[in-house]
């Protein structure tokens, strides 16, 4: 079975500080991993995806994530937070052999303080 | 390019009423999905479709029905609304590109059942 765990439902950082959002997954087969962002009253937008080509994945808006198989983790980072990064972030996993079943974490709300 | 369009954006229903949430995509994607989002619970898959005429249940299908008569449209029907169906509903679509299909989401439909 597949599952996704996001540690911390709320994370607060100061503007300019490091952003670290944690995601751990379980998957019985090699997974595809994704991070999505949701701004208030909007749908989810793709930030980045891991497809086994490279373990360090760069996404939009300066975000990146590193796939660590030994730790079954796919944490999202950004070196310097901006006020516009305030949103809810979702980690998702999809089995490599099933195009249809995406499993989402419960989400982490990022607050950026001036 | 409109992407994924959902209507209505907001709706209040009384217990026992029925309604249909509409979803249309103009990207010629084969795969379409319906998710519900509840606070602190992430997204749960209700139903999905891999092409016109083909639908299948997701994690939480009870109380819902879907149909897929065309590639573009994937309506979600609630037959007897219950308070437990109060949620935000998201339609999404995807196509398989290089084995890593990405979900494109609509803006969501907020449903309240009183």
PDB file of C-alpha atoms in Angstrom:
ATOM      1  CA  UNK A   1       0.000   0.000   0.000  1.00  0.00           C
ATOM      2  CA  UNK A   2       1.040   3.556  -0.596  1.00  0.00           C
ATOM      3  CA  UNK A   3       0.884   6.353   1.907  1.00  0.00           C
ATOM      4  CA  UNK A   4       2.284   9.787   2.465  1.00  0.00           C
ATOM      5  CA  UNK A   5       3.075  11.441   5.787  1.00  0.00           C
ATOM      6  CA  UNK A   6       3.708  15.138   6.085  1.00  0.00           C
ATOM      7  CA  UNK A   7       5.175  16.120   9.426  1.00  0.00           C
ATOM      8  CA  UNK A   8       3.776  19.385  10.733  1.00  0.00           C
ATOM      9  CA  UNK A   9       0.387  20.667   9.659  1.00  0.00           C
ATOM     10  CA  UNK A  10       1.608  24.250  10.169  1.00  0.00           C
ATOM     11  CA  UNK A  11       5.084  25.664   9.660  1.00  0.00           C
ATOM     12  CA  UNK A  12       5.995  29.280  10.318  1.00  0.00           C
ATOM     13  CA  UNK A  13       9.200  30.930   9.099  1.00  0.00           C
ATOM     14  CA  UNK A  14      10.485  34.471   8.848  1.00  0.00           C
ATOM     15  CA  UNK A  15      10.936  36.085   5.471  1.00  0.00           C
ATOM     16  CA  UNK A  16      14.411  35.215   4.203  1.00  0.00           C
ATOM     17  CA  UNK A  17      14.717  32.089   6.350  1.00  0.00           C
ATOM     18  CA  UNK A  18      15.088  28.519   5.151  1.00  0.00           C
ATOM     19  CA  UNK A  19      11.898  26.653   4.323  1.00  0.00           C
ATOM     20  CA  UNK A  20      11.835  22.909   5.089  1.00  0.00           C
ATOM     21  CA  UNK A  21       8.649  20.920   4.624  1.00  0.00           C
ATOM     22  CA  UNK A  22       8.894  17.225   5.412  1.00  0.00           C
ATOM     23  CA  UNK A  23       7.408  14.332   3.494  1.00  0.00           C
ATOM     24  CA  UNK A  24       7.862  10.617   4.041  1.00  0.00           C
ATOM     25  CA  UNK A  25       6.277   7.990   1.880  1.00  0.00           C
ATOM     26  CA  UNK A  26       5.745   4.291   1.764  1.00  0.00           C
ATOM     27  CA  UNK A  27       5.515   2.418  -1.484  1.00  0.00           C
ATOM     28  CA  UNK A  28       5.854  -1.202  -2.423  1.00  0.00           C
ATOM     29  CA  UNK A  29       7.267  -0.306  -5.834  1.00  0.00           C
ATOM     30  CA  UNK A  30       9.491   2.552  -7.008  1.00  0.00           C
ATOM     31  CA  UNK A  31       7.354   5.642  -6.775  1.00  0.00           C
ATOM     32  CA  UNK A  32       6.846   8.874  -8.574  1.00  0.00           C
ATOM     33  CA  UNK A  33       6.761  11.745  -6.092  1.00  0.00           C
ATOM     34  CA  UNK A  34       5.275  15.193  -6.370  1.00  0.00           C
ATOM     35  CA  UNK A  35       4.911  18.429  -4.477  1.00  0.00           C
ATOM     36  CA  UNK A  36       1.875  20.603  -5.136  1.00  0.00           C
ATOM     37  CA  UNK A  37       1.075  24.065  -3.808  1.00  0.00           C
ATOM     38  CA  UNK A  38      -2.370  25.465  -3.107  1.00  0.00           C
ATOM     39  CA  UNK A  39      -2.972  29.172  -2.715  1.00  0.00           C
ATOM     40  CA  UNK A  40      -6.156  30.311  -0.946  1.00  0.00           C
ATOM     41  CA  UNK A  41      -9.337  29.512  -2.852  1.00  0.00           C
ATOM     42  CA  UNK A  42      -7.436  27.959  -5.749  1.00  0.00           C
ATOM     43  CA  UNK A  43      -6.740  24.489  -7.067  1.00  0.00           C
ATOM     44  CA  UNK A  44      -3.435  22.698  -6.626  1.00  0.00           C
ATOM     45  CA  UNK A  45      -0.489  23.551  -8.843  1.00  0.00           C
ATOM     46  CA  UNK A  46       2.551  21.398  -9.495  1.00  0.00           C
ATOM     47  CA  UNK A  47       5.775  22.586  -7.841  1.00  0.00           C
ATOM     48  CA  UNK A  48       8.041  19.729  -8.838  1.00  0.00           C
ATOM     49  CA  UNK A  49       8.144  16.003  -9.494  1.00  0.00           C
ATOM     50  CA  UNK A  50      10.574  13.130  -9.026  1.00  0.00           C
ATOM     51  CA  UNK A  51      10.661  10.559 -11.806  1.00  0.00           C
ATOM     52  CA  UNK A  52      13.905   8.676 -10.999  1.00  0.00           C
ATOM     53  CA  UNK A  53      16.035  10.728 -13.406  1.00  0.00           C
ATOM     54  CA  UNK A  54      17.824  12.652 -10.633  1.00  0.00           C
ATOM     55  CA  UNK A  55      17.524  12.562  -6.868  1.00  0.00           C
ATOM     56  CA  UNK A  56      17.658  16.356  -6.483  1.00  0.00           C
ATOM     57  CA  UNK A  57      14.725  17.941  -8.238  1.00  0.00           C
ATOM     58  CA  UNK A  58      14.347  21.650  -8.896  1.00  0.00           C
ATOM     59  CA  UNK A  59      10.924  23.180  -9.229  1.00  0.00           C
ATOM     60  CA  UNK A  60       9.324  26.523  -9.712  1.00  0.00           C
ATOM     61  CA  UNK A  61       9.738  29.582  -7.489  1.00  0.00           C
ATOM     62  CA  UNK A  62      13.125  28.433  -6.146  1.00  0.00           C
ATOM     63  CA  UNK A  63      11.863  25.260  -4.481  1.00  0.00           C
ATOM     64  CA  UNK A  64      13.687  21.967  -4.641  1.00  0.00           C
ATOM     65  CA  UNK A  65      13.331  18.504  -3.156  1.00  0.00           C
ATOM     66  CA  UNK A  66      15.665  15.587  -2.639  1.00  0.00           C
ATOM     67  CA  UNK A  67      14.626  11.971  -2.986  1.00  0.00           C
ATOM     68  CA  UNK A  68      16.305   9.794  -0.346  1.00  0.00           C
ATOM     69  CA  UNK A  69      15.420   6.177  -0.845  1.00  0.00           C
ATOM     70  CA  UNK A  70      17.133   4.998   2.342  1.00  0.00           C
ATOM     71  CA  UNK A  71      15.038   7.406   4.387  1.00  0.00           C
ATOM     72  CA  UNK A  72      11.895   7.115   2.186  1.00  0.00           C
ATOM     73  CA  UNK A  73      11.772  10.891   2.228  1.00  0.00           C
ATOM     74  CA  UNK A  74      11.124  13.669  -0.257  1.00  0.00           C
ATOM     75  CA  UNK A  75      11.494  16.880   1.744  1.00  0.00           C
ATOM     76  CA  UNK A  76      10.817  20.246   0.124  1.00  0.00           C
ATOM     77  CA  UNK A  77      13.218  23.132   0.689  1.00  0.00           C
ATOM     78  CA  UNK A  78      13.754  26.724  -0.308  1.00  0.00           C
ATOM     79  CA  UNK A  79      16.819  28.668   0.853  1.00  0.00           C
ATOM     80  CA  UNK A  80      15.047  31.973   1.443  1.00  0.00           C
ATOM     81  CA  UNK A  81      11.318  32.328   2.114  1.00  0.00           C
ATOM     82  CA  UNK A  82       9.296  35.061   0.471  1.00  0.00           C
ATOM     83  CA  UNK A  83       5.962  36.397   1.610  1.00  0.00           C
ATOM     84  CA  UNK A  84       4.393  35.055  -1.577  1.00  0.00           C
ATOM     85  CA  UNK A  85       5.335  31.498  -0.526  1.00  0.00           C
ATOM     86  CA  UNK A  86       2.586  31.479   2.086  1.00  0.00           C
ATOM     87  CA  UNK A  87       0.296  28.657   0.979  1.00  0.00           C
ATOM     88  CA  UNK A  88      -0.549  25.040   1.682  1.00  0.00           C
ATOM     89  CA  UNK A  89       1.820  22.405   0.327  1.00  0.00           C
ATOM     90  CA  UNK A  90       0.932  18.815  -0.466  1.00  0.00           C
ATOM     91  CA  UNK A  91       3.231  15.879  -1.048  1.00  0.00           C
ATOM     92  CA  UNK A  92       1.881  13.110  -3.280  1.00  0.00           C
ATOM     93  CA  UNK A  93       3.045   9.666  -4.355  1.00  0.00           C
ATOM     94  CA  UNK A  94       2.070   7.558  -7.303  1.00  0.00           C
ATOM     95  CA  UNK A  95       3.072   3.991  -7.918  1.00  0.00           C
ATOM     96  CA  UNK A  96       5.381   3.525 -10.848  1.00  0.00           C
ATOM     97  CA  UNK A  97       3.110   0.863 -12.277  1.00  0.00           C
ATOM     98  CA  UNK A  98      -0.249   2.587 -11.825  1.00  0.00           C
ATOM     99  CA  UNK A  99      -1.051   5.813 -13.617  1.00  0.00           C
ATOM    100  CA  UNK A 100      -4.239   6.463 -11.758  1.00  0.00           C
ATOM    101  CA  UNK A 101      -3.694   6.233  -8.057  1.00  0.00           C
ATOM    102  CA  UNK A 102      -2.193   9.346  -6.526  1.00  0.00           C
ATOM    103  CA  UNK A 103      -1.988   9.426  -2.729  1.00  0.00           C
ATOM    104  CA  UNK A 104      -1.782  12.813  -1.058  1.00  0.00           C
ATOM    105  CA  UNK A 105      -0.428  13.830   2.303  1.00  0.00           C
ATOM    106  CA  UNK A 106      -2.575  15.845   4.678  1.00  0.00           C
ATOM    107  CA  UNK A 107      -0.834  19.088   3.753  1.00  0.00           C
ATOM    108  CA  UNK A 108       1.386  21.642   5.475  1.00  0.00           C
ATOM    109  CA  UNK A 109       0.373  25.273   5.752  1.00  0.00           C
ATOM    110  CA  UNK A 110       3.345  27.580   5.431  1.00  0.00           C
ATOM    111  CA  UNK A 111       3.160  30.955   7.125  1.00  0.00           C
ATOM    112  CA  UNK A 112       5.810  33.541   6.300  1.00  0.00           C
ATOM    113  CA  UNK A 113       6.339  36.312   8.845  1.00  0.00           C
ATOM    114  CA  UNK A 114       7.636  39.727   7.834  1.00  0.00           C
TER     115      UNK A 114
ATOM    116  CA  UNK B   1      -6.278  27.589 -22.881  1.00  0.00           C
ATOM    117  CA  UNK B   2      -8.795  27.151 -20.062  1.00  0.00           C
ATOM    118  CA  UNK B   3      -7.419  23.868 -18.617  1.00  0.00           C
ATOM    119  CA  UNK B   4      -9.874  22.279 -16.176  1.00  0.00           C
ATOM    120  CA  UNK B   5     -13.128  24.146 -15.536  1.00  0.00           C
ATOM    121  CA  UNK B   6     -15.457  23.325 -12.661  1.00  0.00           C
ATOM    122  CA  UNK B   7     -18.947  24.609 -11.969  1.00  0.00           C
ATOM    123  CA  UNK B   8     -20.452  25.725  -9.691  1.00  0.00           C
ATOM    124  CA  UNK B   9     -17.830  27.303  -7.436  1.00  0.00           C
ATOM    125  CA  UNK B  10     -20.137  27.342  -4.441  1.00  0.00           C
ATOM    126  CA  UNK B  11     -23.356  25.523  -3.594  1.00  0.00           C
ATOM    127  CA  UNK B  12     -25.499  24.998  -0.541  1.00  0.00           C
ATOM    128  CA  UNK B  13     -27.707  21.918  -0.487  1.00  0.00           C
ATOM    129  CA  UNK B  14     -30.310  20.634   1.892  1.00  0.00           C
ATOM    130  CA  UNK B  15     -30.074  17.071   3.192  1.00  0.00           C
ATOM    131  CA  UNK B  16     -31.523  14.664   0.650  1.00  0.00           C
ATOM    132  CA  UNK B  17     -31.202  16.961  -2.345  1.00  0.00           C
ATOM    133  CA  UNK B  18     -29.313  15.958  -5.477  1.00  0.00           C
ATOM    134  CA  UNK B  19     -26.909  17.847  -7.644  1.00  0.00           C
ATOM    135  CA  UNK B  20     -24.221  17.467 -10.262  1.00  0.00           C
ATOM    136  CA  UNK B  21     -20.786  19.050 -10.184  1.00  0.00           C
ATOM    137  CA  UNK B  22     -19.593  19.723 -13.702  1.00  0.00           C
ATOM    138  CA  UNK B  23     -16.019  19.306 -14.902  1.00  0.00           C
ATOM    139  CA  UNK B  24     -14.661  20.023 -18.376  1.00  0.00           C
ATOM    140  CA  UNK B  25     -11.104  19.933 -19.683  1.00  0.00           C
ATOM    141  CA  UNK B  26      -9.831  21.159 -23.032  1.00  0.00           C
ATOM    142  CA  UNK B  27      -6.406  19.503 -23.031  1.00  0.00           C
ATOM    143  CA  UNK B  28      -7.558  16.211 -24.598  1.00  0.00           C
ATOM    144  CA  UNK B  29      -6.401  14.333 -21.501  1.00  0.00           C
ATOM    145  CA  UNK B  30      -7.426  10.716 -21.208  1.00  0.00           C
ATOM    146  CA  UNK B  31      -7.418  10.546 -17.417  1.00  0.00           C
ATOM    147  CA  UNK B  32      -9.810  12.471 -15.219  1.00  0.00           C
ATOM    148  CA  UNK B  33     -10.332  12.394 -11.459  1.00  0.00           C
ATOM    149  CA  UNK B  34     -12.581  13.669  -8.726  1.00  0.00           C
ATOM    150  CA  UNK B  35     -11.091  14.415  -5.305  1.00  0.00           C
ATOM    151  CA  UNK B  36     -12.572  15.788  -2.129  1.00  0.00           C
ATOM    152  CA  UNK B  37     -10.553  17.900   0.265  1.00  0.00           C
ATOM    153  CA  UNK B  38     -11.387  18.052   3.940  1.00  0.00           C
ATOM    154  CA  UNK B  39      -9.412  20.141   6.452  1.00  0.00           C
ATOM    155  CA  UNK B  40      -6.328  18.322   7.702  1.00  0.00           C
ATOM    156  CA  UNK B  41      -7.110  15.268   5.575  1.00  0.00           C
ATOM    157  CA  UNK B  42      -5.454  16.036   2.285  1.00  0.00           C
ATOM    158  CA  UNK B  43      -7.167  14.902  -0.896  1.00  0.00           C
ATOM    159  CA  UNK B  44      -9.123  11.690  -1.186  1.00  0.00           C
ATOM    160  CA  UNK B  45      -9.907  10.132  -4.558  1.00  0.00           C
ATOM    161  CA  UNK B  46     -13.633   9.638  -5.191  1.00  0.00           C
ATOM    162  CA  UNK B  47     -13.747   8.339  -8.765  1.00  0.00           C
ATOM    163  CA  UNK B  48     -11.501   8.330 -11.773  1.00  0.00           C
ATOM    164  CA  UNK B  49     -11.736   7.635 -15.492  1.00  0.00           C
ATOM    165  CA  UNK B  50      -9.149   6.447 -17.963  1.00  0.00           C
ATOM    166  CA  UNK B  51     -11.168   7.398 -21.030  1.00  0.00           C
ATOM    167  CA  UNK B  52     -14.652   7.912 -22.403  1.00  0.00           C
ATOM    168  CA  UNK B  53     -16.984   5.187 -21.194  1.00  0.00           C
ATOM    169  CA  UNK B  54     -14.595   3.901 -18.506  1.00  0.00           C
ATOM    170  CA  UNK B  55     -14.846   4.839 -14.830  1.00  0.00           C
ATOM    171  CA  UNK B  56     -13.698   3.270 -11.578  1.00  0.00           C
ATOM    172  CA  UNK B  57     -14.008   3.831  -7.848  1.00  0.00           C
ATOM    173  CA  UNK B  58     -11.383   5.528  -5.780  1.00  0.00           C
ATOM    174  CA  UNK B  59     -10.938   5.567  -2.001  1.00  0.00           C
ATOM    175  CA  UNK B  60     -14.245   7.214  -1.012  1.00  0.00           C
ATOM    176  CA  UNK B  61     -16.912   6.532  -3.698  1.00  0.00           C
ATOM    177  CA  UNK B  62     -19.963   5.999  -1.473  1.00  0.00           C
ATOM    178  CA  UNK B  63     -22.724   8.521  -2.109  1.00  0.00           C
ATOM    179  CA  UNK B  64     -21.387   9.596  -5.504  1.00  0.00           C
ATOM    180  CA  UNK B  65     -21.752   8.595  -9.123  1.00  0.00           C
ATOM    181  CA  UNK B  66     -19.887   9.584 -12.268  1.00  0.00           C
ATOM    182  CA  UNK B  67     -20.129   9.183 -16.001  1.00  0.00           C
ATOM    183  CA  UNK B  68     -17.737   9.846 -18.869  1.00  0.00           C
ATOM    184  CA  UNK B  69     -19.545  10.103 -22.181  1.00  0.00           C
ATOM    185  CA  UNK B  70     -16.899  12.318 -23.810  1.00  0.00           C
ATOM    186  CA  UNK B  71     -13.177  12.897 -23.371  1.00  0.00           C
ATOM    187  CA  UNK B  72     -13.826  16.453 -22.207  1.00  0.00           C
ATOM    188  CA  UNK B  73     -16.520  16.005 -19.539  1.00  0.00           C
ATOM    189  CA  UNK B  74     -16.552  14.143 -16.226  1.00  0.00           C
ATOM    190  CA  UNK B  75     -19.541  15.141 -14.064  1.00  0.00           C
ATOM    191  CA  UNK B  76     -19.883  14.052 -10.433  1.00  0.00           C
ATOM    192  CA  UNK B  77     -23.387  13.337  -9.157  1.00  0.00           C
ATOM    193  CA  UNK B  78     -24.543  13.431  -5.539  1.00  0.00           C
ATOM    194  CA  UNK B  79     -27.864  11.627  -5.296  1.00  0.00           C
ATOM    195  CA  UNK B  80     -28.932  12.116  -1.670  1.00  0.00           C
ATOM    196  CA  UNK B  81     -26.824  14.817  -0.095  1.00  0.00           C
ATOM    197  CA  UNK B  82     -25.651  14.252   3.467  1.00  0.00           C
ATOM    198  CA  UNK B  83     -23.773  16.566   5.857  1.00  0.00           C
ATOM    199  CA  UNK B  84     -20.736  14.270   5.545  1.00  0.00           C
ATOM    200  CA  UNK B  85     -20.465  15.375   1.919  1.00  0.00           C
ATOM    201  CA  UNK B  86     -19.735  18.948   2.932  1.00  0.00           C
ATOM    202  CA  UNK B  87     -16.325  19.453   1.387  1.00  0.00           C
ATOM    203  CA  UNK B  88     -14.329  21.103  -1.350  1.00  0.00           C
ATOM    204  CA  UNK B  89     -14.347  19.059  -4.530  1.00  0.00           C
ATOM    205  CA  UNK B  90     -11.578  19.154  -7.096  1.00  0.00           C
ATOM    206  CA  UNK B  91     -11.620  17.782 -10.591  1.00  0.00           C
ATOM    207  CA  UNK B  92      -8.285  16.988 -12.205  1.00  0.00           C
ATOM    208  CA  UNK B  93      -7.008  15.586 -15.463  1.00  0.00           C
ATOM    209  CA  UNK B  94      -3.754  14.141 -16.704  1.00  0.00           C
ATOM    210  CA  UNK B  95      -2.080  12.482 -19.616  1.00  0.00           C
ATOM    211  CA  UNK B  96       0.777  10.071 -19.589  1.00  0.00           C
ATOM    212  CA  UNK B  97       3.978  11.714 -20.706  1.00  0.00           C
ATOM    213  CA  UNK B  98       7.246   9.884 -20.180  1.00  0.00           C
ATOM    214  CA  UNK B  99       5.652   7.785 -17.471  1.00  0.00           C
ATOM    215  CA  UNK B 100       5.192  10.682 -15.078  1.00  0.00           C
ATOM    216  CA  UNK B 101       1.737  12.090 -15.568  1.00  0.00           C
ATOM    217  CA  UNK B 102       1.013  15.317 -13.784  1.00  0.00           C
ATOM    218  CA  UNK B 103      -2.387  16.281 -12.444  1.00  0.00           C
ATOM    219  CA  UNK B 104      -3.920  19.546 -13.637  1.00  0.00           C
ATOM    220  CA  UNK B 105      -6.552  20.736 -11.174  1.00  0.00           C
ATOM    221  CA  UNK B 106      -9.633  22.850 -11.492  1.00  0.00           C
ATOM    222  CA  UNK B 107     -10.269  25.713  -9.066  1.00  0.00           C
ATOM    223  CA  UNK B 108     -12.607  23.661  -6.908  1.00  0.00           C
ATOM    224  CA  UNK B 109     -16.274  23.547  -5.932  1.00  0.00           C
ATOM    225  CA  UNK B 110     -17.197  24.258  -2.326  1.00  0.00           C
ATOM    226  CA  UNK B 111     -20.275  22.310  -1.275  1.00  0.00           C
ATOM    227  CA  UNK B 112     -22.147  22.735   1.988  1.00  0.00           C
ATOM    228  CA  UNK B 113     -24.929  20.342   3.007  1.00  0.00           C
ATOM    229  CA  UNK B 114     -27.255  21.600   5.716  1.00  0.00           C
TER     230      UNK B 114
END
